[in-house]
CSV table of C-alpha atoms and ligand atoms in Angstrom, one decimal:
chain,number,residue,atom,x,y,z
A,19,ARG,CA,34.0,52.7,-14.6
A,20,ALA,CA,36.2,50.6,-12.4
A,21,GLY,CA,36.4,53.7,-10.1
A,22,LYS,CA,32.9,54.1,-10.0
A,23,ASN,CA,32.4,50.5,-9.0
A,24,ARG,CA,34.9,50.6,-6.3
A,25,HIS,CA,33.1,53.7,-5.1
A,26,ALA,CA,29.8,51.8,-4.8
A,27,VAL,CA,31.7,48.8,-3.0
A,28,PHE,CA,33.1,51.5,-0.6
A,29,ASP,CA,29.8,53.1,0.1
A,30,ALA,CA,28.0,49.8,0.8
A,31,GLU,CA,31.0,48.7,3.3
A,32,LEU,CA,30.7,52.3,4.9
A,33,GLY,CA,26.9,51.9,5.0
A,34,ARG,CA,27.3,48.6,6.8
A,35,ARG,CA,29.8,50.0,9.4
A,36,MET,CA,27.7,52.9,10.0
A,37,GLU,CA,24.6,50.9,10.3
A,38,ARG,CA,26.6,48.6,13.1
A,39,LYS,CA,27.8,51.7,15.0
A,40,LEU,CA,24.1,53.0,15.3
A,41,ARG,CA,23.0,49.5,16.4
A,42,LEU,CA,25.7,49.2,19.1
A,43,GLU,CA,25.4,52.7,20.1
A,44,LYS,CA,21.4,52.2,20.7
A,45,ASP,CA,21.9,48.8,22.3
A,46,LEU,CA,24.8,50.0,24.5
A,47,ARG,CA,22.5,52.2,26.4
A,48,LYS,CA,20.3,49.2,27.6
A,49,ALA,CA,23.3,46.8,28.0
A,50,MET,CA,24.0,48.0,31.4
A,51,ALA,CA,20.4,47.5,32.8
A,52,LEU,CA,20.4,44.1,30.9
A,53,GLU,CA,23.5,42.9,32.7
A,54,GLU,CA,25.2,42.3,29.3
A,55,PHE,CA,28.5,43.5,30.6
A,56,TYR,CA,31.1,41.1,32.4
A,57,VAL,CA,34.6,41.6,33.4
A,58,VAL,CA,37.6,39.1,32.6
A,59,TYR,CA,40.9,39.1,34.4
A,60,GLN,CA,44.3,38.7,33.1
A,61,PRO,CA,47.2,37.5,35.3
A,62,GLN,CA,50.3,39.7,35.9
A,63,TRP,CA,53.1,37.2,36.8
A,64,HIS,CA,56.2,37.6,38.6
A,65,SER,CA,58.9,35.7,36.7
A,66,THR,CA,61.4,35.5,39.3
A,67,ALA,CA,59.2,34.9,42.5
A,68,GLU,CA,57.2,32.6,40.2
A,69,ARG,CA,53.8,33.5,41.3
A,70,PRO,CA,50.9,35.8,40.3
A,71,ILE,CA,50.9,39.5,41.6
A,72,GLY,CA,47.6,40.8,40.4
A,73,MET,CA,45.1,40.8,37.7
A,74,GLU,CA,44.1,43.3,35.0
A,75,ALA,CA,40.4,43.8,34.7
A,76,LEU,CA,39.1,44.0,31.1
A,77,ALA,CA,35.4,44.8,30.1
A,78,ARG,CA,33.5,42.6,27.8
A,79,TRP,CA,30.1,43.0,26.3
A,80,ARG,CA,27.9,40.0,25.4
A,81,HIS,CA,25.3,41.2,22.9
A,82,PRO,CA,22.3,39.0,22.7
A,83,GLU,CA,22.4,38.8,19.0
A,84,LEU,CA,26.0,39.9,17.7
A,85,GLY,CA,27.8,37.9,20.3
A,86,VAL,CA,30.9,39.3,22.3
A,87,VAL,CA,31.8,42.7,21.1
A,88,SER,CA,35.4,43.7,21.5
A,89,PRO,CA,36.3,46.5,23.7
A,90,ALA,CA,38.1,48.2,21.0
A,91,GLU,CA,34.7,48.6,19.3
A,92,PHE,CA,32.6,49.5,22.3
A,93,ILE,CA,34.9,51.7,24.5
A,94,PRO,CA,35.0,54.4,22.1
A,95,LEU,CA,31.3,54.3,21.8
A,96,ALA,CA,30.8,54.4,25.4
A,97,GLU,CA,33.3,57.3,25.5
A,98,GLU,CA,31.3,59.2,23.0
A,99,THR,CA,28.0,58.6,24.7
A,100,GLY,CA,29.2,59.1,28.2
A,101,LEU,CA,28.4,55.5,29.2
A,102,ILE,CA,31.8,55.0,30.0
A,103,ILE,CA,31.2,56.6,33.4
A,104,PRO,CA,28.7,54.0,34.6
A,105,LEU,CA,30.5,51.4,32.9
A,106,THR,CA,33.7,52.2,34.7
A,107,ARG,CA,31.9,52.5,38.0
A,108,TRP,CA,30.6,49.0,37.5
A,109,VAL,CA,34.0,47.6,36.5
A,110,MET,CA,35.5,49.3,39.4
A,111,PHE,CA,33.0,47.7,42.0
A,112,GLU,CA,33.1,44.4,40.4
A,113,SER,CA,36.8,44.2,40.4
A,114,CYS,CA,37.3,45.4,43.9
A,115,ARG,CA,34.8,42.7,45.2
A,116,GLN,CA,36.6,40.1,43.1
A,117,ALA,CA,40.0,41.1,44.6
A,118,ALA,CA,38.6,41.0,48.0
A,119,GLU,CA,37.4,37.5,47.5
A,120,TRP,CA,40.6,36.5,46.1
A,121,ARG,CA,42.3,37.6,49.3
A,122,ARG,CA,39.8,35.8,51.3
A,123,ASP,CA,40.4,32.5,49.3
A,124,GLY,CA,44.1,32.8,50.4
A,125,TRP,CA,45.9,34.8,47.6
A,126,ALA,CA,47.0,37.5,50.0
A,127,GLU,CA,48.8,39.6,47.7
A,128,ALA,CA,46.1,39.8,45.0
A,129,CYS,CA,45.8,43.3,43.3
A,130,VAL,CA,43.4,44.4,40.6
A,131,SER,CA,44.2,47.0,37.8
A,132,VAL,CA,41.2,48.9,36.2
A,133,ASN,CA,41.5,51.0,33.1
A,134,LEU,CA,40.5,54.6,33.1
A,135,SER,CA,39.5,56.7,30.2
A,136,VAL,CA,39.8,60.4,30.2
A,137,ARG,CA,36.2,61.1,30.1
A,138,VAL,CA,36.1,59.7,33.7
A,139,PHE,CA,38.4,62.4,34.9
A,140,GLU,CA,36.2,64.9,33.1
A,141,SER,CA,33.2,63.6,34.9
A,142,GLN,CA,34.6,64.5,38.3
A,143,HIS,CA,33.3,61.2,39.8
A,144,LEU,CA,36.5,59.3,39.9
A,145,PHE,CA,37.4,59.9,43.6
A,146,GLU,CA,33.8,59.0,44.8
A,147,MET,CA,33.5,56.0,42.5
A,148,THR,CA,36.7,54.7,43.8
A,149,THR,CA,36.2,55.0,47.5
A,150,GLY,CA,32.7,53.8,47.1
A,151,ALA,CA,34.0,50.6,45.4
A,152,LEU,CA,36.9,50.1,47.9
A,153,GLY,CA,34.4,50.6,50.8
A,154,ALA,CA,31.7,48.1,49.3
A,155,ALA,CA,34.3,45.5,48.8
A,156,GLY,CA,36.3,46.1,52.1
A,157,LEU,CA,39.5,46.3,49.9
A,158,GLU,CA,42.5,48.1,51.2
A,159,PRO,CA,43.3,50.9,48.7
A,160,GLU,CA,47.0,49.5,47.9
A,161,ARG,CA,45.4,46.6,46.3
A,162,LEU,CA,43.8,48.7,43.6
A,163,GLU,CA,45.7,50.1,40.6
A,164,VAL,CA,44.3,52.4,38.1
A,165,GLU,CA,45.7,52.5,34.5
A,166,ILE,CA,45.9,55.6,32.5
A,167,THR,CA,47.3,56.6,29.1
A,168,GLU,CA,49.3,59.3,27.8
A,169,SER,CA,46.3,60.8,26.0
A,170,LEU,CA,45.2,62.1,29.3
A,171,LEU,CA,48.0,64.8,28.8
A,172,LEU,CA,46.1,66.2,26.1
A,173,TYR,CA,43.7,67.3,28.5
A,174,ASN,CA,43.9,69.7,31.6
A,175,VAL,CA,47.2,68.3,33.0
A,176,GLN,CA,46.7,70.1,36.4
A,177,GLU,CA,43.2,68.7,36.8
A,178,ILE,CA,44.6,65.3,36.1
A,179,VAL,CA,47.5,65.5,38.4
A,180,HIS,CA,45.0,66.8,41.1
A,181,GLN,CA,42.6,63.8,40.7
A,182,LEU,CA,45.5,61.2,40.6
A,183,THR,CA,47.2,62.7,43.8
A,184,GLU,CA,43.9,62.5,45.7
A,185,LEU,CA,43.8,58.7,44.7
A,186,ARG,CA,47.5,58.2,45.6
A,187,ALA,CA,47.0,59.8,49.0
A,188,LEU,CA,44.4,56.9,49.8
A,189,GLY,CA,47.1,54.3,48.7
A,190,VAL,CA,45.9,53.6,45.2
A,191,LYS,CA,48.6,52.8,42.7
A,192,ILE,CA,48.8,54.6,39.3
A,193,ALA,CA,50.1,52.8,36.3
A,194,MET,CA,50.8,54.3,32.8
A,195,ASP,CA,49.6,52.0,30.4
A,196,ASP,CA,51.0,51.4,26.8
A,197,PHE,CA,54.0,53.2,27.5
A,198,GLY,CA,56.2,54.0,24.6
A,199,SER,CA,53.4,54.0,22.2
A,200,GLY,CA,52.4,57.8,22.5
A,201,TYR,CA,54.2,60.9,21.6
A,202,SER,CA,55.0,62.6,25.2
A,203,SER,CA,56.4,59.3,26.8
A,204,LEU,CA,59.3,60.8,28.8
A,205,GLY,CA,57.7,64.0,29.5
A,206,SER,CA,54.7,62.1,31.3
A,207,LEU,CA,57.1,60.5,33.6
A,208,ASP,CA,57.7,63.7,35.8
A,209,ARG,CA,54.6,65.3,35.1
A,210,LEU,CA,52.4,62.5,36.5
A,211,PRO,CA,52.4,60.9,39.9
A,212,LEU,CA,53.2,57.1,38.8
A,213,ASP,CA,54.1,53.9,40.4
A,214,THR,CA,54.1,51.5,37.5
A,215,LEU,CA,55.2,51.5,34.0
A,216,LYS,CA,53.4,49.2,31.5
A,217,ILE,CA,55.5,48.6,28.6
A,218,ASP,CA,53.7,48.5,25.4
A,219,GLN,CA,53.1,45.1,23.7
A,220,LEU,CA,55.1,46.7,20.5
A,221,PHE,CA,58.3,46.5,22.2
A,222,ILE,CA,57.8,42.9,23.3
A,223,ARG,CA,56.1,41.7,20.1
A,224,GLU,CA,59.2,43.1,18.0
A,225,SER,CA,61.8,42.6,20.6
A,226,ASN,CA,63.6,40.5,17.8
A,227,ILE,CA,64.6,43.9,16.2
A,228,SER,CA,67.5,45.5,17.6
A,229,SER,CA,66.3,48.8,17.7
A,230,LYS,CA,63.1,47.7,19.6
A,231,GLN,CA,65.3,45.7,22.1
A,232,ALA,CA,67.5,48.9,22.7
A,233,ILE,CA,64.4,50.9,23.4
A,234,LEU,CA,63.1,48.2,25.7
A,235,GLN,CA,66.5,48.2,27.5
A,236,ALA,CA,66.4,51.9,27.8
A,237,ILE,CA,62.8,52.0,29.4
A,238,VAL,CA,63.6,49.3,31.8
A,239,THR,CA,66.7,51.2,33.0
A,240,LEU,CA,64.8,54.4,33.1
A,241,ALA,CA,61.9,52.8,35.2
A,242,SER,CA,64.5,51.2,37.5
A,243,GLU,CA,66.2,54.7,38.1
A,244,LEU,CA,62.8,56.3,38.9
A,245,ARG,CA,62.0,53.4,41.1
A,246,MET,CA,58.8,52.5,39.4
A,247,GLU,CA,57.6,49.0,39.0
A,248,MET,CA,57.1,47.7,35.4
A,249,VAL,CA,55.0,45.3,33.6
A,250,ALA,CA,55.6,43.8,30.2
A,251,GLU,CA,52.5,43.4,28.2
A,252,GLY,CA,51.6,40.9,25.3
A,253,VAL,CA,54.3,38.4,26.4
A,254,GLU,CA,53.6,35.3,24.3
A,255,THR,CA,56.9,33.4,23.9
A,256,GLU,CA,59.8,32.1,26.1
A,257,GLU,CA,62.2,34.0,23.9
A,258,GLN,CA,60.5,37.2,25.0
A,259,ILE,CA,60.5,36.1,28.7
A,260,ALA,CA,64.3,35.4,28.5
A,261,LEU,CA,64.8,38.8,26.9
A,262,LEU,CA,62.7,40.7,29.5
A,263,ARG,CA,64.7,39.1,32.2
A,264,ASP,CA,67.8,39.9,30.8
A,265,ALA,CA,66.8,43.5,30.5
A,266,GLY,CA,65.7,43.5,34.1
A,267,CYS,CA,61.9,43.5,33.9
A,268,HIS,CA,60.3,40.8,35.8
A,269,VAL,CA,56.5,41.2,35.8
A,270,MET,CA,54.9,39.9,32.7
A,271,GLN,CA,51.4,39.9,31.4
A,272,GLY,CA,50.3,37.9,28.1
A,273,TYR,CA,48.9,35.0,26.7
A,274,TYR,CA,52.1,32.9,27.7
A,275,TYR,CA,51.0,33.1,31.3
A,276,GLY,CA,47.1,33.5,30.9
A,277,LYS,CA,44.5,35.1,28.5
A,278,PRO,CA,41.8,37.3,30.0
A,279,MET,CA,39.4,34.9,32.0
A,280,GLU,CA,36.1,35.1,33.5
A,281,LYS,CA,36.0,34.9,37.3
A,282,GLU,CA,35.2,30.9,37.5
A,283,ALA,CA,38.3,30.4,35.1
A,284,VAL,CA,40.6,32.6,37.3
A,285,ARG,CA,39.7,30.4,40.3
A,286,GLU,CA,40.8,27.3,38.6
A,287,TRP,CA,43.9,29.1,37.0
A,288,LEU,CA,44.8,30.2,40.6
A,289,ALA,CA,44.4,26.8,42.0
A,290,SER,CA,46.7,25.3,39.5
A,291,ARG,CA,49.5,27.9,39.4
A,292,GLY,CA,48.7,30.4,42.3
B,103,C2E,P1,45.0,47.3,27.2
B,103,C2E,O1,44.4,48.1,28.5
B,103,C2E,O2,46.2,47.6,26.7
B,103,C2E,O3,44.6,45.9,27.5
B,103,C2E,C1,45.5,44.8,26.9
B,103,C2E,C2,45.1,44.1,25.7
B,103,C2E,O4,45.9,43.4,25.3
B,103,C2E,C3,43.8,43.3,26.0
B,103,C2E,O5,42.8,43.5,24.9
B,103,C2E,C4,44.2,42.0,26.1
B,103,C2E,O6,43.4,41.0,25.8
B,103,C2E,C5,45.5,42.0,25.3
B,103,C2E,N1,46.5,40.9,25.4
B,103,C2E,C6,46.9,40.5,26.5
B,103,C2E,N2,47.8,39.9,26.4
B,103,C2E,C7,48.3,39.7,25.2
B,103,C2E,C8,49.2,38.9,24.3
B,103,C2E,O7,49.9,38.0,24.9
B,103,C2E,N3,49.1,39.0,23.0
B,103,C2E,C9,48.1,39.9,22.4
B,103,C2E,N4,48.2,39.8,21.0
B,103,C2E,N5,47.1,40.6,23.0
B,103,C2E,C10,47.3,40.4,24.4
B,103,C2E,P2,41.3,43.7,25.0
B,103,C2E,O8,40.8,43.0,26.3
B,103,C2E,O9,40.7,43.4,23.7
B,103,C2E,O10,41.2,45.1,25.4
B,103,C2E,C11,41.5,46.2,24.5
B,103,C2E,C12,41.5,47.6,25.0
B,103,C2E,O11,40.2,48.1,25.6
B,103,C2E,C13,42.3,47.5,26.5
B,103,C2E,O12,43.7,47.6,26.0
B,103,C2E,C14,41.8,48.8,27.0
B,103,C2E,O13,42.5,49.9,26.6
B,103,C2E,C15,40.5,48.8,26.7
B,103,C2E,N6,39.6,48.4,27.8
B,103,C2E,C16,39.1,47.2,28.1
B,103,C2E,N7,38.4,47.2,29.2
B,103,C2E,C17,38.4,48.5,29.5
B,103,C2E,C18,37.7,49.2,30.6
B,103,C2E,O14,37.0,48.7,31.5
B,103,C2E,N8,37.7,50.7,30.6
B,103,C2E,C19,38.5,51.2,29.5
B,103,C2E,N9,38.6,52.6,29.8
B,103,C2E,N10,39.1,50.7,28.6
B,103,C2E,C20,39.1,49.2,28.6
B,104,CA,CA1,50.8,46.2,39.8
B,105,CA,CA1,45.3,48.4,30.4
B,106,CA,CA1,48.1,48.0,27.5
């Protein structure tokens, strides 16, 4: 009997989730035209130079009735439906325009990083959307970075490498996101053209555990030997900052320095810390 009851509860919960998913999927198709998306920016801070070196662009969706929907929920839906392609194009145009504006406002070294899903590579529109965004903004390619994940390696590696090499030839930087969280981490380092490693939050969050600390140190050493830049993600405390500095990692991104902010808040943040 209890088993049956639990089953009923589970069904109701599953039903609600399915309903929400269908609703979001339906509304997502109109969200672009209704201008419900916006971009927030999270600072990347150089802890020895004591200044910001860039911002990561993160998409947000303000649903008129459901409020702000997390990208963890809508990005997978956008990938399933193919909407990720126009969405990424929009984020790219918006971010490049914003970076050009920061530079005009006096932050000369401003860079912006944009996240890319595998679907964008499959679409064959990446090169064209990147050059389009840079051109429209009048932004130097060196000021744009794209973030990819290891899951790309499950797709046609040669094809991915080809598209990344084209971007890199323009001067665009390539960062490996969430490094250390996947399966093929080490293999990806010499298979993909990369400029930056973003160390996964996990190693920073659990850097009090000695095994995580050892892995963190190994990643930093490896990245240095390979002459790659690194960024530590999810930095929240002074202890973590001290640990990262001792390990040799100097660029940090996390709530300690700044949460993802809308462009008006970025302006204030830059004025007070930039
Ligand atoms: P991500 O690329 O790994 O982005 C970092 C996530 O960590 C962001 O979550 C950010 O808000 C969060 N974060 C930053 N600092 C801290 C910290 O100190 N502590 C903790 N606990 N969290 C921190 P967010 O904005 O919810 O984004 C989630 C994911 O959604 C992103 O993970 C990214 O994979 C994806 N995403 C967001 N925007 C886009 C986009 O335009 N395109 C694509 N393809 N994916 C996107
Ligand atoms: Ca960078
Ligand atoms: Ca990212
Ligand atoms: Ca990340």
